[in-house]
Short mmCIF file of C-alpha atoms and ligand atoms in Angstrom, two decimals:
data_model
loop_
_atom_site.label_atom_id
_atom_site.label_comp_id
_atom_site.label_asym_id
_atom_site.label_seq_id
_atom_site.Cartn_x
_atom_site.Cartn_y
_atom_site.Cartn_z
CA UNK A 1411 138.37 87.70 85.86
CA UNK A 1412 137.32 91.31 87.13
CA UNK A 1413 133.89 90.84 85.30
CA UNK A 1414 132.89 88.60 88.25
CA UNK A 1415 132.79 91.78 90.53
CA UNK A 1416 132.47 94.50 88.25
CA UNK A 1417 129.81 93.33 85.87
CA UNK A 1418 125.92 93.01 86.92
CA UNK A 1419 125.81 89.52 85.14
CA UNK A 1420 129.11 88.49 86.48
CA UNK A 1421 127.98 89.04 90.06
CA UNK A 1422 124.75 87.44 89.46
CA UNK A 1423 126.86 84.49 87.81
CA UNK A 1424 128.85 83.92 91.47
CA UNK A 1425 125.82 84.45 93.28
CA UNK A 1426 123.66 81.58 91.39
CA UNK A 1427 126.82 79.33 91.38
CA UNK A 1428 127.43 79.86 94.84
CA UNK A 1429 123.71 79.34 95.75
CA UNK A 1430 123.62 76.09 93.43
CA UNK A 1431 126.59 74.88 95.52
CA UNK A 1432 124.77 75.11 98.66
CA UNK A 1433 121.59 73.33 97.35
CA UNK A 1434 124.10 70.44 96.44
CA UNK A 1435 125.26 70.67 99.91
CA UNK A 1436 122.06 70.74 101.54
CA UNK A 1437 120.64 67.68 99.32
CA UNK A 1438 123.88 65.72 100.73
CA UNK A 1439 123.04 67.08 104.39
CA UNK A 1440 119.35 66.18 104.14
CA UNK A 1441 120.22 62.46 102.98
CA UNK A 1442 122.58 62.09 105.98
CA UNK A 1443 120.04 63.17 108.37
CA UNK A 1444 117.52 61.04 106.86
CA UNK A 1445 119.47 58.09 107.98
CA UNK A 1446 119.44 59.18 111.79
CA UNK A 1447 115.30 58.06 111.38
CA UNK A 1448 116.34 54.96 110.60
CA UNK A 1449 119.52 53.97 112.33
CA UNK A 1450 121.51 55.48 115.06
CA UNK A 1451 124.60 53.40 114.61
CA UNK A 1452 124.92 54.34 110.73
CA UNK A 1453 124.35 57.83 111.78
CA UNK A 1454 127.09 57.94 114.23
CA UNK A 1455 129.55 56.15 112.00
CA UNK A 1456 128.96 58.92 108.86
CA UNK A 1457 129.05 61.76 111.47
CA UNK A 1458 132.18 60.77 113.11
CA UNK A 1459 134.14 58.20 111.10
CA UNK A 1460 133.35 59.86 107.72
CA UNK A 1461 133.08 63.33 108.93
CA UNK A 1462 134.99 64.09 111.96
CA UNK A 1463 138.39 65.34 112.21
CA UNK A 1464 139.73 64.23 109.00
CA UNK A 1465 141.16 66.19 106.21
CA UNK A 1466 138.39 65.41 103.71
CA UNK A 1467 136.03 66.24 106.15
CA UNK A 1468 138.09 69.51 106.85
CA UNK A 1469 138.57 70.56 103.28
CA UNK A 1470 135.03 70.19 102.74
CA UNK A 1471 133.95 72.34 105.78
CA UNK A 1472 136.18 75.29 104.52
CA UNK A 1473 134.89 74.62 101.06
CA UNK A 1474 131.44 75.11 102.76
CA UNK A 1475 131.94 77.93 104.65
CA UNK A 1476 133.67 79.42 101.98
CA UNK A 1477 130.61 78.92 99.51
CA UNK A 1478 128.38 80.66 102.12
CA UNK A 1479 130.84 83.17 102.62
CA UNK A 1480 130.56 84.02 98.97
CA UNK A 1481 126.78 83.86 98.74
CA UNK A 1482 126.37 86.12 101.72
CA UNK A 1483 128.95 88.39 100.64
CA UNK A 1484 127.65 88.83 97.38
CA UNK A 1485 124.05 89.09 98.13
CA UNK A 1486 124.74 92.08 100.63
CA UNK A 1487 126.42 94.02 97.69
CA UNK A 1488 123.71 93.13 94.90
CA UNK A 1489 120.88 94.28 97.49
CA UNK A 1490 122.53 97.50 98.15
CA UNK A 1491 123.66 98.18 94.52
CA UNK A 1492 119.87 97.39 93.65
CA UNK A 1493 118.56 99.72 96.61
CA UNK A 1494 120.66 102.64 94.95
CA UNK A 1495 119.46 101.93 91.28
CA UNK A 1496 115.98 102.00 92.47
CA UNK A 1497 116.44 105.19 94.00
CA UNK A 1498 114.93 106.72 97.17
CA UNK A 1499 111.73 107.68 96.36
CA UNK A 1500 108.75 105.13 96.63
CA UNK A 1501 106.04 104.79 94.65
CA UNK A 1502 102.87 106.76 96.23
CA UNK A 1503 100.47 104.14 94.67
CA UNK A 1504 102.92 101.46 95.28
CA UNK A 1505 103.64 98.72 93.07
CA UNK A 1506 100.71 96.75 92.05
CA UNK A 1507 102.71 94.50 89.88
CA UNK A 1508 101.88 90.53 90.57
CA UNK A 1509 105.61 89.21 91.33
CA UNK A 1510 106.34 86.01 93.86
CA UNK A 1511 106.76 86.88 97.03
CA UNK A 1512 109.90 84.81 97.26
CA UNK A 1513 111.51 86.71 94.35
CA UNK A 1514 110.85 90.16 96.03
CA UNK A 1515 112.23 88.96 99.50
CA UNK A 1516 115.22 86.94 98.96
CA UNK A 1517 117.38 89.08 101.10
CA UNK A 1518 114.94 88.79 104.24
CA UNK A 1519 114.66 85.12 103.70
CA UNK A 1520 118.50 84.80 103.61
CA UNK A 1521 118.82 86.69 106.81
CA UNK A 1522 116.63 84.19 108.47
CA UNK A 1523 118.46 81.50 107.11
CA UNK A 1524 122.08 82.98 108.22
CA UNK A 1525 120.56 83.57 111.79
CA UNK A 1526 119.45 79.96 111.95
CA UNK A 1527 122.63 79.11 110.84
CA UNK A 1528 124.55 80.96 113.55
CA UNK A 1529 122.29 78.58 115.78
CA UNK A 1530 122.78 75.41 114.27
CA UNK A 1531 126.71 75.74 113.94
CA UNK A 1532 126.80 76.39 117.80
CA UNK A 1533 124.73 73.56 118.62
CA UNK A 1534 125.95 70.81 116.20
CA UNK A 1535 129.00 71.92 114.54
CA UNK A 1536 131.04 73.39 117.44
CA UNK A 1537 130.20 70.63 119.62
CA UNK A 1538 131.58 68.26 117.38
CA UNK A 1539 133.71 68.75 114.58
CA UNK A 1540 135.17 72.53 116.09
CA UNK A 1541 135.86 71.16 119.75
CA UNK A 1542 137.81 68.07 118.39
CA UNK A 1543 139.85 69.80 116.40
CA UNK A 1544 140.91 72.43 118.70
CA UNK A 1545 141.33 70.24 121.39
CA UNK A 1546 138.25 71.99 123.93
CA UNK A 1547 136.83 70.23 126.62
CA UNK A 1548 133.81 68.07 125.96
CA UNK A 1549 133.87 67.41 122.02
CA UNK A 1550 130.96 65.06 121.49
CA UNK A 1551 131.21 61.83 119.64
CA UNK A 1552 127.82 60.46 120.05
CA UNK A 1553 126.27 62.60 117.41
CA UNK A 1554 122.96 60.63 117.40
CA UNK A 1555 122.48 61.51 121.04
CA UNK A 1556 123.47 65.03 120.89
CA UNK A 1557 120.85 65.48 118.06
CA UNK A 1558 118.12 63.90 120.19
CA UNK A 1559 119.28 66.21 123.31
CA UNK A 1560 119.31 69.49 120.77
CA UNK A 1561 115.56 68.09 119.41
CA UNK A 1562 114.18 67.61 122.92
CA UNK A 1563 113.55 71.62 123.27
CA UNK A 1564 110.51 72.54 121.61
CA UNK A 1565 111.66 75.85 120.97
CA UNK A 1566 114.67 74.53 119.12
CA UNK A 1567 112.19 72.63 116.92
CA UNK A 1568 109.94 75.58 116.27
CA UNK A 1569 113.32 77.74 114.77
CA UNK A 1570 114.24 74.89 112.64
CA UNK A 1571 110.56 74.70 111.16
CA UNK A 1572 110.59 78.54 110.74
CA UNK A 1573 114.36 78.41 109.31
CA UNK A 1574 113.26 75.68 106.81
CA UNK A 1575 109.86 77.22 105.82
CA UNK A 1576 112.10 80.47 104.83
CA UNK A 1577 114.59 78.03 102.98
CA UNK A 1578 111.69 76.70 101.28
CA UNK A 1579 110.46 80.11 99.76
CA UNK A 1580 114.26 81.08 99.03
CA UNK A 1581 114.88 78.15 96.87
CA UNK A 1582 111.50 77.98 95.24
CA UNK A 1583 112.72 81.27 93.49
CA UNK A 1584 116.14 80.46 93.86
CA UNK A 1585 116.56 77.20 91.79
CA UNK A 1586 115.08 78.38 88.83
CA UNK A 1587 116.64 81.79 89.19
CA UNK A 1588 119.99 80.41 89.15
CA UNK A 1589 119.73 78.75 86.53
CA UNK A 1590 118.28 81.51 84.51
CA UNK A 1591 121.11 83.76 85.42
CA UNK A 1592 123.61 80.91 83.95
CA UNK A 1593 121.66 81.19 80.77
CA UNK A 1594 119.86 77.69 81.23
CA UNK A 1595 116.58 78.60 80.30
CA UNK A 1596 113.77 79.17 77.37
CA UNK A 1597 110.24 79.45 77.09
CA UNK A 1598 110.07 75.67 77.07
CA UNK A 1599 112.24 74.87 79.98
CA UNK A 1600 110.89 77.56 82.24
CA UNK A 1601 108.18 75.37 83.59
CA UNK A 1602 110.07 72.04 84.08
CA UNK A 1603 112.59 74.23 85.69
CA UNK A 1604 110.53 75.61 88.03
CA UNK A 1605 108.94 72.49 88.88
CA UNK A 1606 112.03 70.92 89.57
CA UNK A 1607 112.95 73.80 91.39
CA UNK A 1608 109.59 73.35 93.80
CA UNK A 1609 110.45 69.77 94.09
CA UNK A 1610 113.89 69.71 94.99
CA UNK A 1611 112.85 72.62 97.75
CA UNK A 1612 109.94 70.46 99.35
CA UNK A 1613 112.46 67.40 99.49
CA UNK A 1614 115.06 69.52 101.08
CA UNK A 1615 112.93 71.12 103.68
CA UNK A 1616 110.43 68.13 104.33
CA UNK A 1617 113.48 66.21 104.87
CA UNK A 1618 114.94 68.73 107.45
CA UNK A 1619 111.75 69.39 109.26
CA UNK A 1620 110.72 65.80 109.21
CA UNK A 1621 113.77 64.82 111.06
CA UNK A 1622 113.69 67.36 113.62
CA UNK A 1623 110.29 66.83 114.21
CA UNK A 1624 110.66 62.92 114.48
CA UNK A 1625 113.50 63.17 116.70
CA UNK A 1626 111.42 65.48 119.35
CA UNK A 1627 108.67 63.03 119.39
CA UNK A 1628 111.44 60.21 119.94
CA UNK A 1629 110.65 58.40 117.03
CA UNK A 1630 114.14 57.10 116.49
CA UNK A 1631 114.28 55.21 119.88
CA UNK A 1632 111.51 53.32 118.56
CA UNK A 1633 113.57 51.82 116.07
CA UNK A 1634 116.82 51.49 117.51
CA UNK B 1475 78.35 101.98 78.10
CA UNK B 1476 80.69 104.80 78.31
CA UNK B 1477 79.72 107.68 80.43
CA UNK B 1478 80.77 110.79 81.79
CA UNK B 1479 82.65 110.44 85.00
CA UNK B 1480 83.71 112.90 87.65
CA UNK B 1481 87.22 112.13 88.86
CA UNK B 1482 90.06 113.44 90.90
CA UNK B 1483 93.68 113.26 89.29
CA UNK B 1484 96.80 113.11 91.94
CA UNK B 1485 99.66 114.22 89.81
CA UNK B 1486 103.25 114.43 90.79
CA UNK B 1487 104.53 118.20 90.27
CA UNK B 1488 108.42 118.72 90.27
CA UNK B 1489 109.86 122.06 88.88
CA UNK B 1490 113.04 120.84 87.46
CA UNK B 1491 115.68 118.04 88.59
CA UNK B 1492 116.82 119.56 91.49
CA UNK B 1493 113.15 120.42 92.99
CA UNK B 1494 111.88 118.05 95.87
CA UNK B 1495 108.40 117.58 94.08
CA UNK B 1496 105.50 117.09 95.63
CA UNK B 1497 101.64 115.81 94.54
CA UNK B 1498 98.86 117.90 93.78
CA UNK B 1499 95.21 116.86 93.58
CA UNK B 1500 92.81 118.30 90.45
CA UNK B 1501 89.61 117.60 90.18
CA UNK B 1502 88.02 117.03 86.77
CA UNK B 1503 84.19 116.74 85.80
CA UNK B 1504 82.95 115.24 83.13
CA UNK B 1505 85.24 113.27 81.82
CA UNK B 1506 83.98 110.82 78.88
CA UNK B 1507 85.34 107.23 79.60
CA UNK B 1508 85.44 107.11 75.86
CA UNK B 1509 88.53 109.66 75.85
CA UNK B 1510 92.11 108.37 76.26
CA UNK B 1511 94.04 108.86 79.29
CA UNK B 1512 96.11 111.56 77.63
CA UNK B 1513 93.06 113.14 76.06
CA UNK B 1514 92.04 113.27 80.07
CA UNK B 1515 95.63 115.09 80.68
CA UNK B 1516 94.74 117.40 77.82
CA UNK B 1517 91.85 118.62 79.30
CA UNK B 1518 93.47 119.03 82.68
CA UNK B 1519 96.11 121.24 81.06
CA UNK B 1520 93.69 123.44 79.46
CA UNK B 1521 92.14 123.53 82.59
CA UNK B 1522 95.26 124.82 84.21
CA UNK B 1523 96.16 126.93 81.41
CA UNK B 1524 93.03 128.82 81.71
CA UNK B 1525 93.23 129.25 85.51
CA UNK B 1526 96.98 130.68 84.53
CA UNK B 1527 98.74 127.75 86.17
CA UNK B 1528 101.49 125.86 84.75
CA UNK B 1529 100.31 122.96 82.82
CA UNK B 1530 101.56 119.45 83.80
CA UNK B 1531 104.75 118.33 81.72
CA UNK B 1532 104.38 114.46 80.30
CA UNK B 1533 106.29 112.81 77.36
CA UNK B 1534 103.65 111.87 74.32
CA UNK B 1535 104.23 111.70 70.82
CA UNK B 1536 102.76 108.85 68.54
CA UNK B 1537 99.42 108.28 70.54
CA UNK B 1538 99.15 104.77 69.05
CA UNK B 1539 101.70 102.50 70.89
CA UNK B 1540 104.64 102.35 68.90
CA UNK B 1541 106.76 105.31 69.43
CA UNK B 1542 107.74 104.23 72.91
CA UNK B 1543 107.86 107.91 74.41
CA UNK B 1544 104.96 107.77 76.68
CA UNK B 1545 105.57 106.61 80.38
CA UNK B 1546 103.37 107.71 83.37
CA UNK B 1547 103.45 105.52 86.40
CA UNK B 1548 99.25 105.10 87.04
CA UNK B 1549 97.78 103.93 89.91
CA UNK B 1550 100.64 101.08 90.99
CA UNK B 1551 101.47 100.20 87.25
CA UNK B 1552 103.93 101.33 84.57
CA UNK B 1553 101.39 102.33 81.39
CA UNK B 1554 98.53 102.09 84.01
CA UNK B 1555 96.23 99.06 84.85
CA UNK B 1556 95.24 97.68 81.81
CA UNK B 1557 97.24 94.73 80.24
CA UNK B 1558 99.73 94.97 77.19
CA UNK B 1559 99.24 98.77 76.40
CA UNK B 1560 101.27 101.78 76.39
CA UNK B 1561 100.04 104.63 78.50
CA UNK B 1562 98.67 106.57 75.26
CA UNK B 1563 96.37 103.10 74.67
CA UNK B 1564 94.84 103.72 78.00
CA UNK B 1565 91.03 104.62 78.21
CA UNK B 1566 89.20 106.17 80.76
CA UNK B 1567 86.73 103.79 80.97
CA UNK B 1568 89.37 101.65 82.91
CA UNK B 1569 88.22 103.96 85.80
CA UNK B 1570 85.13 104.69 87.47
CA UNK B 1571 82.91 107.82 88.63
CA UNK B 1572 85.00 109.10 92.00
CA UNK B 1573 87.98 107.39 91.45
CA UNK B 1574 91.27 109.02 92.32
CA UNK B 1575 94.02 108.50 90.00
CA UNK B 1576 97.70 108.63 91.14
CA UNK B 1577 100.41 109.52 88.30
CA UNK B 1578 103.87 109.34 89.03
CA UNK B 1579 106.86 109.49 86.78
CA UNK B 1580 109.08 106.65 86.24
CA UNK B 1581 111.36 106.07 89.50
CA UNK B 1582 114.91 104.71 88.91
CA UNK B 1583 118.17 106.53 89.38
CA UNK B 1584 119.20 105.90 85.85
CA UNK B 1585 115.85 107.79 84.66
CA UNK B 1586 115.95 111.22 86.60
CA UNK B 1587 112.81 113.39 86.55
CA UNK B 1588 113.15 116.19 84.36
CA UNK B 1589 109.83 118.14 85.12
CA UNK B 1590 106.65 116.70 86.84
CA UNK B 1591 106.21 113.36 84.88
CA UNK B 1592 108.83 113.75 82.10
CA UNK B 1593 111.94 111.37 82.74
CA UNK B 1594 115.18 111.57 80.87
CA UNK B 1595 115.76 107.88 79.08
CA UNK B 1596 118.78 109.12 77.35
CA UNK B 1597 120.51 106.29 79.19
CA UNK B 1598 118.55 103.56 76.77
CA UNK B 1599 119.74 105.79 74.08
CA UNK B 1600 123.58 105.45 75.18
CA UNK B 1601 122.94 101.72 75.49
CA UNK B 1602 122.14 101.14 71.96
CA UNK B 1603 124.65 103.45 70.99
CA UNK B 1604 127.15 100.93 73.01
CA UNK B 1605 126.20 98.21 70.65
CA UNK B 1606 122.46 97.87 69.55
CA UNK B 1607 123.36 97.52 65.91
CA UNK B 1608 125.12 95.94 63.10
CA UNK B 1609 128.07 97.25 61.77
CA UNK B 1610 128.83 94.53 59.36
CA UNK B 1611 128.70 95.44 55.28
CA UNK B 1612 126.03 93.43 54.26
CA UNK B 1613 126.63 94.49 50.56
CA UNK B 1614 122.96 95.25 48.25
CA UNK B 1615 120.03 93.64 48.97
CA UNK B 1616 120.33 89.68 48.53
CA UNK B 1617 118.12 87.29 47.80
CA UNK B 1618 115.57 86.37 50.27
CA UNK B 1619 116.98 82.87 50.18
CA UNK B 1620 120.55 83.53 49.99
CA UNK B 1621 120.67 83.63 53.90
CA UNK B 1622 118.12 81.03 55.31
CA UNK B 1623 116.46 81.79 58.54
CA UNK B 1624 114.32 79.41 60.38
CA UNK B 1625 111.00 80.23 60.91
CA UNK B 1626 110.92 80.11 64.88
CA UNK B 1627 114.02 81.85 65.03
CA UNK B 1628 112.88 84.55 62.78
CA UNK B 1629 109.58 84.82 65.09
CA UNK B 1630 111.73 85.19 68.27
CA UNK B 1631 113.75 87.76 66.98
CA UNK B 1632 110.63 89.45 65.42
CA UNK B 1633 109.24 89.42 69.11
CA UNK B 1634 112.41 90.86 70.91
CA UNK B 1635 112.21 93.63 68.16
CA UNK B 1636 108.83 94.43 69.22
CA UNK B 1637 110.69 96.56 72.01
CA UNK B 1638 109.65 100.15 71.95
CA UNK B 1639 112.46 101.13 74.33
CA UNK B 1640 109.83 102.92 76.54
CA UNK B 1641 111.50 102.06 79.83
CA UNK B 1642 108.35 100.46 82.06
CA UNK B 1643 110.42 97.49 82.67
CA UNK B 1644 112.76 99.67 84.50
CA UNK B 1645 109.90 101.52 86.26
CA UNK B 1646 108.38 98.08 87.41
CA UNK B 1647 111.66 96.40 88.65
CA UNK B 1648 112.31 96.83 92.38
CA UNK B 1649 116.18 96.62 91.70
CA UNK B 1650 115.95 99.39 88.78
CA UNK B 1651 117.36 96.79 86.24
CA UNK B 1652 116.82 97.24 82.49
CA UNK B 1653 117.68 93.75 81.74
CA UNK B 1654 114.37 93.23 79.82
CA UNK B 1655 115.38 96.09 77.69
CA UNK B 1656 118.84 95.32 77.09
CA UNK B 1657 117.85 91.58 76.27
CA UNK B 1658 115.46 92.41 74.05
CA UNK B 1659 117.71 94.56 71.90
CA UNK B 1660 120.49 91.98 72.26
CA UNK B 1661 118.16 89.07 70.90
CA UNK B 1662 116.78 90.87 68.10
CA UNK B 1663 120.26 90.88 66.41
CA UNK B 1664 121.71 87.75 68.21
CA UNK B 1665 118.92 85.67 66.84
CA UNK B 1666 119.70 86.14 63.32
CA UNK B 1667 122.98 85.56 60.98
CA UNK B 1668 123.47 88.91 60.48
CA UNK B 1669 123.84 89.85 64.31
CA UNK B 1670 125.27 86.80 64.94
CA UNK B 1671 128.79 88.09 63.89
CA UNK B 1672 129.27 90.87 66.48
CA UNK B 1673 127.08 89.07 68.90
CA UNK B 1674 129.87 88.81 71.72
CA UNK B 1675 131.08 92.28 71.46
CA UNK B 1676 127.35 93.68 71.46
CA UNK B 1677 126.56 91.76 74.57
CA UNK B 1678 129.59 92.83 76.37
CA UNK B 1679 129.28 96.59 75.50
CA UNK B 1680 125.95 96.93 76.05
CA UNK B 1681 125.92 95.19 79.42
CA UNK B 1682 128.85 97.17 80.43
CA UNK B 1683 127.19 100.71 79.49
CA UNK B 1684 123.92 99.31 81.02
CA UNK B 1685 126.29 98.63 84.72
CA UNK B 1686 128.01 101.93 84.16
CA UNK B 1687 124.56 104.29 83.65
CA UNK B 1688 123.54 102.49 87.15
CA UNK B 1689 120.90 100.20 86.41
CA UNK B 1690 120.43 97.43 89.00
CA UNK B 1691 121.16 93.76 89.43
CA UNK B 1692 118.38 91.74 87.71
CA UNK B 1693 116.89 89.03 90.16
CA UNK B 1694 114.23 87.84 87.96
CA UNK B 1695 111.39 89.05 89.60
CA UNK B 1696 109.54 88.92 86.37
CA UNK B 1697 107.68 92.06 87.21
CA UNK B 1698 109.36 93.48 83.79
CA UNK B 1699 107.60 91.11 81.63
CA UNK B 1700 104.27 91.83 83.27
CA UNK B 1701 104.17 95.16 82.79
CA UNK B 1702 105.82 95.36 79.50
CA UNK B 1703 103.17 96.79 76.70
CA UNK B 1704 105.04 94.38 74.10
CA UNK B 1705 105.22 91.19 75.87
CA UNK B 1706 108.68 90.91 75.82
CA UNK B 1707 109.44 87.56 77.44
CA UNK B 1708 112.16 87.23 80.24
CA UNK B 1709 113.32 84.43 78.66
CA UNK B 1710 115.27 86.98 76.38
CA UNK B 1711 117.08 87.69 79.73
CA UNK B 1712 118.70 84.06 79.84
CA UNK B 1713 119.61 84.63 76.04
CA UNK B 1714 121.53 87.70 77.39
CA UNK B 1715 123.15 85.83 80.27
CA UNK B 1716 123.82 82.96 78.19
CA UNK B 1717 125.43 85.57 75.17
CA UNK B 1718 127.28 87.64 77.85
CA UNK B 1719 128.59 84.56 79.79
CA UNK B 1720 130.03 82.93 76.34
CA UNK B 1721 131.41 85.83 75.45
CA UNK B 1722 133.54 86.24 78.57
CA UNK B 1723 134.54 82.73 78.76
CA UNK B 1724 135.57 83.07 75.39
CA UNK B 1725 137.83 85.96 76.21
C1 HEM C 2563 121.43 77.32 102.67
C2 HEM C 2563 121.42 78.42 102.35
C3 HEM C 2563 121.18 78.86 100.77
C4 HEM C 2563 121.00 78.22 99.73
C5 HEM C 2563 120.78 76.79 99.45
C6 HEM C 2563 120.60 79.63 98.87
C7 HEM C 2563 120.42 79.34 97.21
C8 HEM C 2563 120.22 80.60 96.53
C9 HEM C 2563 119.75 80.38 95.23
C10 HEM C 2563 119.97 79.16 94.41
C11 HEM C 2563 119.97 81.68 94.77
C12 HEM C 2563 119.80 82.04 93.36
C13 HEM C 2563 120.95 82.79 92.50
C14 HEM C 2563 120.30 83.39 91.51
O1 HEM C 2563 119.05 83.83 91.35
O2 HEM C 2563 121.50 83.71 90.61
C15 HEM C 2563 120.04 82.42 95.66
C16 HEM C 2563 119.96 83.93 95.50
C17 HEM C 2563 120.04 84.94 96.90
N1 HEM C 2563 120.25 84.46 98.14
FE1 HEM C 2563 120.54 82.64 99.16
N2 HEM C 2563 120.69 80.64 99.42
C18 HEM C 2563 121.00 80.24 100.86
C19 HEM C 2563 121.37 81.55 101.95
C20 HEM C 2563 121.27 82.57 101.86
C21 HEM C 2563 121.81 83.35 102.76
C22 HEM C 2563 122.31 82.96 104.27
C23 HEM C 2563 121.29 84.86 102.33
C24 HEM C 2563 121.57 86.17 102.68
C25 HEM C 2563 122.08 86.64 103.86
C26 HEM C 2563 121.12 84.70 100.78
C27 HEM C 2563 120.66 85.75 100.28
C28 HEM C 2563 120.36 85.45 98.80
C29 HEM C 2563 120.36 86.78 98.01
C30 HEM C 2563 120.05 88.24 98.16
C31 HEM C 2563 119.85 86.18 96.39
C32 HEM C 2563 119.77 87.09 95.62
C33 HEM C 2563 118.32 87.08 94.44
C34 HEM C 2563 118.59 86.76 93.93
O3 HEM C 2563 119.21 87.18 92.99
O4 HEM C 2563 117.21 86.22 92.98
N3 HEM C 2563 120.76 83.39 100.68
N4 HEM C 2563 120.28 81.90 97.00
S1 SF4 C 2564 111.11 95.46 77.18
FE1 SF4 C 2564 109.27 96.68 77.07
S2 SF4 C 2564 109.03 97.37 79.04
FE2 SF4 C 2564 111.13 97.27 78.37
S3 SF4 C 2564 111.57 98.96 77.26
FE3 SF4 C 2564 111.01 97.50 75.86
S4 SF4 C 2564 108.85 97.79 75.74
FE4 SF4 C 2564 109.30 98.97 76.95
S1 FES C 2565 103.07 108.25 72.75
FE1 FES C 2565 104.01 106.68 71.46
S2 FES C 2565 103.89 104.92 72.12
FE2 FES C 2565 102.65 106.14 73.41
#
């Protein structure tokens, strides 16, 4: 199993599996958020009864943290190794080879996502599951209300939008790149996989952004 | 119509592997646009020799796009700004009167500069030595219909075999990755029945050698495919990943 660390394709394999896992998590997450637009009670039920301090929610949380951890640690190693392989001297005439912007900036995009993640975890996860688990004063159970409060601040909404645009760029390259890395690609499937990746990225990012913006506009109250 | 043009070439000069290196700008007059890029460098070198200076060192051999020894990173592109050609096939009609043309060596840790524009590409030879061959005994020449190979399979193998090992893919890659080269060399054999026998071992040892020599991790930017003079497709990289992962899971 040491090839998962020692070999370049092994490292890429881990990076792509962890990335695909995170995409699955995001798909679940965005679907759950979308519930919020339609119904407060259902959302509260999902967030508290289904995903409170239950054993499965805790295990799930640990697995997701592990997924992020692996993805981020590997991304640092891959990026450092690649810089070293490239060497210190830049091309004087720069690189004029056309390549997608995302593909050249995966680490920076990831960094934006990681910074956003810190804010997001503090504002949401820490206030709900973490406080409940560790018996800290003021654990929130009115999830929908908390979300509404957080998104009432326009700056938070703006940060969310920026982060999800970064995520969109990350995923438009990341999805097909991950499938390419696990070997599931050829001349015929390339176009299809890129298309599926674009649709998936758009769904995830528009979904998250829509919830943040609509909450800010008080849309959910109208329906409640 | 081809004209005679006056240009400047800005060339990387480096006395040896240890030297820091720097750029020199040389003006050249009345260069025919009908001449090749390397002929232009020949003229430059003749001028330098006549002036008692050291000529610019660069790799070249066949000068017809088949040997893979010419390199040169010209104006932001390996093998220059023209499409699907090697440096030796580049013509001066790609450039205009008054242009300053920047000429650099391939830049990658695994391809250290030997002198001026010449880089050491023995890393590629070492990768081939690690497994880029078949060692099965195929006996005498069998009848062509003894081993049937589907047409599309044969075509894909032939496309992969077009790789001339020039290293432009590594030079273009922001990660200094050699995956396009290695994937072409693995694919040209893995696609054919005679090569399949040792496919697993080949993929593992060639990738191991590639990693050991300090090439980077491929992140699928696709820059290699754009600059490859032989149009090697990155689909080969997916195939290499597949072959490698299959081999590892079989262990
Ligand atoms: C929700 C969060 C994220 C998702 C869904 C995600 C998804 C992906 C996917 C699918 C890939 C492609 C894997 C491959 O090409 O083999 C990838 C690559 C990568 N990610 Fe992420 N990622 C996320 C967060 C991050 C974070 C936080 C960082 C770093 C701080 C990061 C850095 C990278 C890097 C450097 C690559 C490698 C680029 C490449 O190999 O193409 N990602 N990501
Ligand atoms: S894959 Fe293309 S660019 Fe790379 S060594 Fe072969 S011919 Fe040159
Ligand atoms: S000199 Fe042989 S390919 Fe250019």
